[in-house]
């Protein structure tokens, strides 16, 4: 599928139209930012790893009954997706305290949570993506209560599926961020599921295998992405290329 007009360029991805209005082409970049773009860098081959890892995890979710925008991989750093109108929301699911939750509530990183925590953030760079609750979302018309219910259920189901699958690859799913959109009235998961948007900790050593290595200057950033790719996608190089 040919790349058409550039529709949107974000910090880590470009989205292009295609000849078919039902589909977009997403291109993953090596660029990395953190802290609302205040920290910038490049992670070698990140575009490739995030494309392949997202494709793998989206396929897993689709097979397990969690619908999402992924159609197929069309290049090393590119995937074809269903064209969605995105909600201006980030949905975060947490299994273990880390990051902003630990900071805000004073809970030591690594403390298991008694149940998964679901949080919503309003996507607005100028405001620094503030946290919102269900009544804000309804009052500001960011989504209807029915739509939010669908997103919350999908996020919790995805959490169960991903957690179990990753555990089989010796990875603890600490937390992750999802985004959703609408196509023809159907609510689908969109965006990406990658070490940029998840916290992955090695089961045995607790080593961080995600973007926290970049955020916190821990070194071995590209190596961590490569390790997640190796554990998940393994030797099936160019996953989805011929599907
Ligand atoms: P947090 O602890 O900084 O709130 O992050 C929770 C999870 O959400 C973590 O896996 C990283 C992911 N995340 C994003 O993907 N994009 C963002 O802009 C933020 C703040 C977090
Ligand atoms: N990607 C976001 C930013 O650039 C936040 C993050 O992942 O830390 O601010």
PDB file of N, CA and C in Angstrom, residues 92-169:
ATOM      1  N   UNK A  92      -4.284   4.222  31.054  1.00  0.00           N
ATOM      2  CA  UNK A  92      -3.126   3.543  31.642  1.00  0.00           C
ATOM      3  C   UNK A  92      -3.615   2.467  32.595  1.00  0.00           C
ATOM      4  N   UNK A  93      -3.019   1.277  32.478  1.00  0.00           N
ATOM      5  CA  UNK A  93      -3.315   0.166  33.389  1.00  0.00           C
ATOM      6  C   UNK A  93      -2.040  -0.157  34.153  1.00  0.00           C
ATOM      7  N   UNK A  94      -2.175  -0.355  35.471  1.00  0.00           N
ATOM      8  CA  UNK A  94      -1.006  -0.632  36.317  1.00  0.00           C
ATOM      9  C   UNK A  94      -1.237  -1.884  37.155  1.00  0.00           C
ATOM     10  N   UNK A  95      -0.210  -2.735  37.186  1.00  0.00           N
ATOM     11  CA  UNK A  95      -0.238  -3.925  38.044  1.00  0.00           C
ATOM     12  C   UNK A  95       0.678  -3.784  39.246  1.00  0.00           C
ATOM     13  N   UNK A  96       1.711  -2.972  39.074  1.00  0.00           N
ATOM     14  CA  UNK A  96       2.749  -2.785  40.090  1.00  0.00           C
ATOM     15  C   UNK A  96       3.002  -1.283  40.176  1.00  0.00           C
ATOM     16  N   UNK A  97       3.215  -0.769  41.363  1.00  0.00           N
ATOM     17  CA  UNK A  97       3.482   0.672  41.497  1.00  0.00           C
ATOM     18  C   UNK A  97       4.815   1.027  40.843  1.00  0.00           C
ATOM     19  N   UNK A  98       4.807   2.104  40.061  1.00  0.00           N
ATOM     20  CA  UNK A  98       6.027   2.609  39.421  1.00  0.00           C
ATOM     21  C   UNK A  98       5.731   4.016  38.914  1.00  0.00           C
ATOM     22  N   UNK A  99       6.774   4.704  38.492  1.00  0.00           N
ATOM     23  CA  UNK A  99       6.628   5.981  37.797  1.00  0.00           C
ATOM     24  C   UNK A  99       5.790   6.990  38.545  1.00  0.00           C
ATOM     25  N   UNK A 100       4.839   7.596  37.829  1.00  0.00           N
ATOM     26  CA  UNK A 100       4.080   8.714  38.407  1.00  0.00           C
ATOM     27  C   UNK A 100       3.192   8.263  39.570  1.00  0.00           C
ATOM     28  N   UNK A 101       2.737   7.012  39.564  1.00  0.00           N
ATOM     29  CA  UNK A 101       1.900   6.531  40.687  1.00  0.00           C
ATOM     30  C   UNK A 101       2.726   6.477  41.973  1.00  0.00           C
ATOM     31  N   UNK A 102       3.933   5.948  41.849  1.00  0.00           N
ATOM     32  CA  UNK A 102       4.810   5.851  43.019  1.00  0.00           C
ATOM     33  C   UNK A 102       5.100   7.228  43.586  1.00  0.00           C
ATOM     34  N   UNK A 103       5.373   8.164  42.669  1.00  0.00           N
ATOM     35  CA  UNK A 103       5.723   9.519  43.074  1.00  0.00           C
ATOM     36  C   UNK A 103       4.534  10.208  43.762  1.00  0.00           C
ATOM     37  N   UNK A 104       3.379  10.138  43.103  1.00  0.00           N
ATOM     38  CA  UNK A 104       2.208  10.889  43.556  1.00  0.00           C
ATOM     39  C   UNK A 104       1.682  10.371  44.881  1.00  0.00           C
ATOM     40  N   UNK A 105       1.685   9.029  45.049  1.00  0.00           N
ATOM     41  CA  UNK A 105       1.077   8.451  46.245  1.00  0.00           C
ATOM     42  C   UNK A 105       2.113   7.953  47.250  1.00  0.00           C
ATOM     43  N   UNK A 106       3.395   8.144  46.939  1.00  0.00           N
ATOM     44  CA  UNK A 106       4.439   7.760  47.886  1.00  0.00           C
ATOM     45  C   UNK A 106       4.520   6.258  48.114  1.00  0.00           C
ATOM     46  N   UNK A 107       4.362   5.489  47.026  1.00  0.00           N
ATOM     47  CA  UNK A 107       4.438   4.024  47.142  1.00  0.00           C
ATOM     48  C   UNK A 107       5.744   3.583  46.476  1.00  0.00           C
ATOM     49  N   UNK A 108       6.500   2.776  47.172  1.00  0.00           N
ATOM     50  CA  UNK A 108       7.794   2.367  46.621  1.00  0.00           C
ATOM     51  C   UNK A 108       7.623   1.636  45.287  1.00  0.00           C
ATOM     52  N   UNK A 109       8.473   1.976  44.328  1.00  0.00           N
ATOM     53  CA  UNK A 109       8.432   1.293  43.024  1.00  0.00           C
ATOM     54  C   UNK A 109       8.608  -0.207  43.231  1.00  0.00           C
ATOM     55  N   UNK A 110       7.788  -0.995  42.534  1.00  0.00           N
ATOM     56  CA  UNK A 110       7.897  -2.442  42.638  1.00  0.00           C
ATOM     57  C   UNK A 110       6.871  -3.037  43.601  1.00  0.00           C
ATOM     58  N   UNK A 111       6.120  -2.182  44.301  1.00  0.00           N
ATOM     59  CA  UNK A 111       5.085  -2.689  45.212  1.00  0.00           C
ATOM     60  C   UNK A 111       3.901  -3.210  44.388  1.00  0.00           C
ATOM     61  N   UNK A 112       3.548  -4.489  44.546  1.00  0.00           N
ATOM     62  CA  UNK A 112       2.408  -5.020  43.790  1.00  0.00           C
ATOM     63  C   UNK A 112       1.112  -4.330  44.218  1.00  0.00           C
ATOM     64  N   UNK A 113       0.194  -4.126  43.278  1.00  0.00           N
ATOM     65  CA  UNK A 113      -1.097  -3.498  43.583  1.00  0.00           C
ATOM     66  C   UNK A 113      -2.126  -4.606  43.785  1.00  0.00           C
ATOM     67  N   UNK A 114      -3.014  -4.403  44.747  1.00  0.00           N
ATOM     68  CA  UNK A 114      -3.996  -5.429  45.124  1.00  0.00           C
ATOM     69  C   UNK A 114      -4.945  -5.757  43.970  1.00  0.00           C
ATOM     70  N   UNK A 115      -5.179  -4.766  43.087  1.00  0.00           N
ATOM     71  CA  UNK A 115      -5.956  -5.007  41.857  1.00  0.00           C
ATOM     72  C   UNK A 115      -5.388  -4.064  40.799  1.00  0.00           C
ATOM     73  N   UNK A 116      -5.646  -4.356  39.496  1.00  0.00           N
ATOM     74  CA  UNK A 116      -5.140  -3.436  38.471  1.00  0.00           C
ATOM     75  C   UNK A 116      -5.780  -2.059  38.639  1.00  0.00           C
ATOM     76  N   UNK A 117      -4.978  -1.036  38.475  1.00  0.00           N
ATOM     77  CA  UNK A 117      -5.451   0.348  38.554  1.00  0.00           C
ATOM     78  C   UNK A 117      -5.603   0.869  37.124  1.00  0.00           C
ATOM     79  N   UNK A 118      -6.746   1.506  36.838  1.00  0.00           N
ATOM     80  CA  UNK A 118      -6.960   2.123  35.528  1.00  0.00           C
ATOM     81  C   UNK A 118      -7.001   3.635  35.720  1.00  0.00           C
ATOM     82  N   UNK A 119      -6.236   4.344  34.922  1.00  0.00           N
ATOM     83  CA  UNK A 119      -6.205   5.815  34.994  1.00  0.00           C
ATOM     84  C   UNK A 119      -6.435   6.389  33.613  1.00  0.00           C
ATOM     85  N   UNK A 120      -6.989   7.605  33.587  1.00  0.00           N
ATOM     86  CA  UNK A 120      -7.215   8.299  32.309  1.00  0.00           C
ATOM     87  C   UNK A 120      -6.467   9.627  32.328  1.00  0.00           C
ATOM     88  N   UNK A 121      -5.892   9.953  31.187  1.00  0.00           N
ATOM     89  CA  UNK A 121      -5.198  11.239  31.033  1.00  0.00           C
ATOM     90  C   UNK A 121      -5.739  11.929  29.785  1.00  0.00           C
ATOM     91  N   UNK A 122      -5.919  13.240  29.901  1.00  0.00           N
ATOM     92  CA  UNK A 122      -6.386  14.053  28.773  1.00  0.00           C
ATOM     93  C   UNK A 122      -5.178  14.402  27.914  1.00  0.00           C
ATOM     94  N   UNK A 123      -5.226  13.995  26.631  1.00  0.00           N
ATOM     95  CA  UNK A 123      -4.081  14.231  25.741  1.00  0.00           C
ATOM     96  C   UNK A 123      -4.036  15.692  25.330  1.00  0.00           C
ATOM     97  N   UNK A 124      -3.152  16.443  25.959  1.00  0.00           N
ATOM     98  CA  UNK A 124      -2.951  17.843  25.603  1.00  0.00           C
ATOM     99  C   UNK A 124      -1.524  18.218  26.004  1.00  0.00           C
ATOM    100  N   UNK A 125      -0.650  18.297  24.999  1.00  0.00           N
ATOM    101  CA  UNK A 125       0.774  18.554  25.252  1.00  0.00           C
ATOM    102  C   UNK A 125       0.977  19.824  26.054  1.00  0.00           C
ATOM    103  N   UNK A 126       0.205  20.882  25.690  1.00  0.00           N
ATOM    104  CA  UNK A 126       0.406  22.186  26.348  1.00  0.00           C
ATOM    105  C   UNK A 126       0.098  22.087  27.845  1.00  0.00           C
ATOM    106  N   UNK A 127      -0.835  21.217  28.198  1.00  0.00           N
ATOM    107  CA  UNK A 127      -1.210  21.044  29.614  1.00  0.00           C
ATOM    108  C   UNK A 127      -0.389  19.943  30.294  1.00  0.00           C
ATOM    109  N   UNK A 128       0.435  19.229  29.504  1.00  0.00           N
ATOM    110  CA  UNK A 128       1.224  18.127  30.073  1.00  0.00           C
ATOM    111  C   UNK A 128       0.372  16.896  30.369  1.00  0.00           C
ATOM    112  N   UNK A 129      -0.650  16.652  29.545  1.00  0.00           N
ATOM    113  CA  UNK A 129      -1.502  15.458  29.678  1.00  0.00           C
ATOM    114  C   UNK A 129      -1.999  15.237  31.111  1.00  0.00           C
ATOM    115  N   UNK A 130      -2.859  16.110  31.622  1.00  0.00           N
ATOM    116  CA  UNK A 130      -3.327  15.956  33.007  1.00  0.00           C
ATOM    117  C   UNK A 130      -4.243  14.746  33.204  1.00  0.00           C
ATOM    118  N   UNK A 131      -4.201  14.204  34.423  1.00  0.00           N
ATOM    119  CA  UNK A 131      -5.087  13.078  34.743  1.00  0.00           C
ATOM    120  C   UNK A 131      -6.524  13.580  34.845  1.00  0.00           C
ATOM    121  N   UNK A 132      -7.484  12.798  34.342  1.00  0.00           N
ATOM    122  CA  UNK A 132      -8.905  13.132  34.457  1.00  0.00           C
ATOM    123  C   UNK A 132      -9.653  11.903  34.965  1.00  0.00           C
ATOM    124  N   UNK A 133     -10.843  12.138  35.532  1.00  0.00           N
ATOM    125  CA  UNK A 133     -11.649  10.995  35.965  1.00  0.00           C
ATOM    126  C   UNK A 133     -12.881  10.852  35.067  1.00  0.00           C
ATOM    127  N   UNK A 134     -13.721   9.863  35.400  1.00  0.00           N
ATOM    128  CA  UNK A 134     -14.845   9.553  34.511  1.00  0.00           C
ATOM    129  C   UNK A 134     -15.796  10.737  34.373  1.00  0.00           C
ATOM    130  N   UNK A 135     -15.972  11.508  35.446  1.00  0.00           N
ATOM    131  CA  UNK A 135     -16.911  12.637  35.333  1.00  0.00           C
ATOM    132  C   UNK A 135     -16.316  13.766  34.484  1.00  0.00           C
ATOM    133  N   UNK A 136     -15.003  13.994  34.583  1.00  0.00           N
ATOM    134  CA  UNK A 136     -14.379  14.972  33.679  1.00  0.00           C
ATOM    135  C   UNK A 136     -14.588  14.543  32.224  1.00  0.00           C
ATOM    136  N   UNK A 137     -14.381  13.256  31.978  1.00  0.00           N
ATOM    137  CA  UNK A 137     -14.440  12.753  30.596  1.00  0.00           C
ATOM    138  C   UNK A 137     -15.833  12.948  30.015  1.00  0.00           C
ATOM    139  N   UNK A 138     -16.870  12.691  30.860  1.00  0.00           N
ATOM    140  CA  UNK A 138     -18.243  12.882  30.383  1.00  0.00           C
ATOM    141  C   UNK A 138     -18.556  14.381  30.255  1.00  0.00           C
ATOM    142  N   UNK A 139     -18.141  15.165  31.255  1.00  0.00           N
ATOM    143  CA  UNK A 139     -18.462  16.600  31.252  1.00  0.00           C
ATOM    144  C   UNK A 139     -17.798  17.335  30.094  1.00  0.00           C
ATOM    145  N   UNK A 140     -16.579  16.940  29.767  1.00  0.00           N
ATOM    146  CA  UNK A 140     -15.830  17.603  28.687  1.00  0.00           C
ATOM    147  C   UNK A 140     -16.108  16.954  27.325  1.00  0.00           C
ATOM    148  N   UNK A 141     -16.976  15.941  27.347  1.00  0.00           N
ATOM    149  CA  UNK A 141     -17.345  15.206  26.134  1.00  0.00           C
ATOM    150  C   UNK A 141     -16.132  14.588  25.440  1.00  0.00           C
ATOM    151  N   UNK A 142     -15.214  14.071  26.227  1.00  0.00           N
ATOM    152  CA  UNK A 142     -14.058  13.380  25.655  1.00  0.00           C
ATOM    153  C   UNK A 142     -14.467  11.977  25.215  1.00  0.00           C
ATOM    154  N   UNK A 143     -15.490  11.428  25.882  1.00  0.00           N
ATOM    155  CA  UNK A 143     -16.098  10.147  25.507  1.00  0.00           C
ATOM    156  C   UNK A 143     -17.398  10.027  26.299  1.00  0.00           C
ATOM    157  N   UNK A 144     -18.326   9.231  25.774  1.00  0.00           N
ATOM    158  CA  UNK A 144     -19.559   8.996  26.529  1.00  0.00           C
ATOM    159  C   UNK A 144     -19.284   7.922  27.591  1.00  0.00           C
ATOM    160  N   UNK A 145     -20.144   7.818  28.616  1.00  0.00           N
ATOM    161  CA  UNK A 145     -19.938   6.757  29.616  1.00  0.00           C
ATOM    162  C   UNK A 145     -19.910   5.360  28.972  1.00  0.00           C
ATOM    163  N   UNK A 146     -20.744   5.154  27.965  1.00  0.00           N
ATOM    164  CA  UNK A 146     -20.766   3.853  27.281  1.00  0.00           C
ATOM    165  C   UNK A 146     -19.445   3.570  26.574  1.00  0.00           C
ATOM    166  N   UNK A 147     -18.916   4.600  25.906  1.00  0.00           N
ATOM    167  CA  UNK A 147     -17.635   4.427  25.209  1.00  0.00           C
ATOM    168  C   UNK A 147     -16.508   4.151  26.205  1.00  0.00           C
ATOM    169  N   UNK A 148     -16.546   4.869  27.329  1.00  0.00           N
ATOM    170  CA  UNK A 148     -15.495   4.697  28.337  1.00  0.00           C
ATOM    171  C   UNK A 148     -15.538   3.293  28.938  1.00  0.00           C
ATOM    172  N   UNK A 149     -16.752   2.799  29.113  1.00  0.00           N
ATOM    173  CA  UNK A 149     -16.939   1.428  29.628  1.00  0.00           C
ATOM    174  C   UNK A 149     -16.294   0.409  28.681  1.00  0.00           C
ATOM    175  N   UNK A 150     -16.525   0.597  27.365  1.00  0.00           N
ATOM    176  CA  UNK A 150     -15.924  -0.309  26.373  1.00  0.00           C
ATOM    177  C   UNK A 150     -14.396  -0.237  26.464  1.00  0.00           C
ATOM    178  N   UNK A 151     -13.870   0.986  26.579  1.00  0.00           N
ATOM    179  CA  UNK A 151     -12.406   1.151  26.632  1.00  0.00           C
ATOM    180  C   UNK A 151     -11.839   0.520  27.895  1.00  0.00           C
ATOM    181  N   UNK A 152     -12.538   0.742  29.031  1.00  0.00           N
ATOM    182  CA  UNK A 152     -12.022   0.196  30.286  1.00  0.00           C
ATOM    183  C   UNK A 152     -12.015  -1.333  30.261  1.00  0.00           C
ATOM    184  N   UNK A 153     -13.099  -1.909  29.728  1.00  0.00           N
ATOM    185  CA  UNK A 153     -13.166  -3.381  29.672  1.00  0.00           C
ATOM    186  C   UNK A 153     -12.087  -3.932  28.752  1.00  0.00           C
ATOM    187  N   UNK A 154     -11.895  -3.268  27.595  1.00  0.00           N
ATOM    188  CA  UNK A 154     -10.866  -3.725  26.653  1.00  0.00           C
ATOM    189  C   UNK A 154      -9.478  -3.615  27.289  1.00  0.00           C
ATOM    190  N   UNK A 155      -9.254  -2.526  28.026  1.00  0.00           N
ATOM    191  CA  UNK A 155      -7.938  -2.313  28.646  1.00  0.00           C
ATOM    192  C   UNK A 155      -7.661  -3.392  29.695  1.00  0.00           C
ATOM    193  N   UNK A 156      -8.675  -3.745  30.485  1.00  0.00           N
ATOM    194  CA  UNK A 156      -8.466  -4.760  31.525  1.00  0.00           C
ATOM    195  C   UNK A 156      -8.308  -6.154  30.919  1.00  0.00           C
ATOM    196  N   UNK A 157      -9.055  -6.416  29.843  1.00  0.00           N
ATOM    197  CA  UNK A 157      -8.887  -7.715  29.170  1.00  0.00           C
ATOM    198  C   UNK A 157      -7.503  -7.793  28.549  1.00  0.00           C
ATOM    199  N   UNK A 158      -7.085  -6.707  27.903  1.00  0.00           N
ATOM    200  CA  UNK A 158      -5.738  -6.670  27.301  1.00  0.00           C
ATOM    201  C   UNK A 158      -4.690  -6.909  28.384  1.00  0.00           C
ATOM    202  N   UNK A 159      -4.909  -6.320  29.556  1.00  0.00           N
ATOM    203  CA  UNK A 159      -3.947  -6.492  30.649  1.00  0.00           C
ATOM    204  C   UNK A 159      -3.783  -7.970  31.002  1.00  0.00           C
ATOM    205  N   UNK A 160      -4.888  -8.676  31.128  1.00  0.00           N
ATOM    206  CA  UNK A 160      -4.814 -10.098  31.474  1.00  0.00           C
ATOM    207  C   UNK A 160      -4.082 -10.903  30.417  1.00  0.00           C
ATOM    208  N   UNK A 161      -4.416 -10.633  29.160  1.00  0.00           N
ATOM    209  CA  UNK A 161      -3.810 -11.391  28.053  1.00  0.00           C
ATOM    210  C   UNK A 161      -2.311 -11.089  27.957  1.00  0.00           C
ATOM    211  N   UNK A 162      -1.971  -9.816  28.013  1.00  0.00           N
ATOM    212  CA  UNK A 162      -0.562  -9.421  27.858  1.00  0.00           C
ATOM    213  C   UNK A 162       0.269  -9.914  29.042  1.00  0.00           C
ATOM    214  N   UNK A 163      -0.294  -9.772  30.254  1.00  0.00           N
ATOM    215  CA  UNK A 163       0.433 -10.175  31.454  1.00  0.00           C
ATOM    216  C   UNK A 163       0.801 -11.660  31.398  1.00  0.00           C
ATOM    217  N   UNK A 164      -0.194 -12.475  31.032  1.00  0.00           N
ATOM    218  CA  UNK A 164       0.038 -13.916  30.967  1.00  0.00           C
ATOM    219  C   UNK A 164       1.058 -14.256  29.891  1.00  0.00           C
ATOM    220  N   UNK A 165       0.890 -13.645  28.719  1.00  0.00           N
ATOM    221  CA  UNK A 165       1.798 -13.963  27.610  1.00  0.00           C
ATOM    222  C   UNK A 165       3.229 -13.534  27.926  1.00  0.00           C
ATOM    223  N   UNK A 166       3.363 -12.334  28.472  1.00  0.00           N
ATOM    224  CA  UNK A 166       4.703 -11.812  28.775  1.00  0.00           C
ATOM    225  C   UNK A 166       5.366 -12.628  29.888  1.00  0.00           C
ATOM    226  N   UNK A 167       4.568 -13.085  30.848  1.00  0.00           N
ATOM    227  CA  UNK A 167       5.132 -13.907  31.929  1.00  0.00           C
ATOM    228  C   UNK A 167       5.797 -15.155  31.347  1.00  0.00           C
ATOM    229  N   UNK A 168       5.190 -15.684  30.286  1.00  0.00           N
ATOM    230  CA  UNK A 168       5.759 -16.844  29.603  1.00  0.00           C
ATOM    231  C   UNK A 168       7.094 -16.540  28.942  1.00  0.00           C
ATOM    232  N   UNK A 169       7.384 -15.279  28.762  1.00  0.00           N
ATOM    233  CA  UNK A 169       8.685 -14.862  28.183  1.00  0.00           C
ATOM    234  C   UNK A 169       9.546 -14.205  29.259  1.00  0.00           C
TER     235      UNK A 169
END
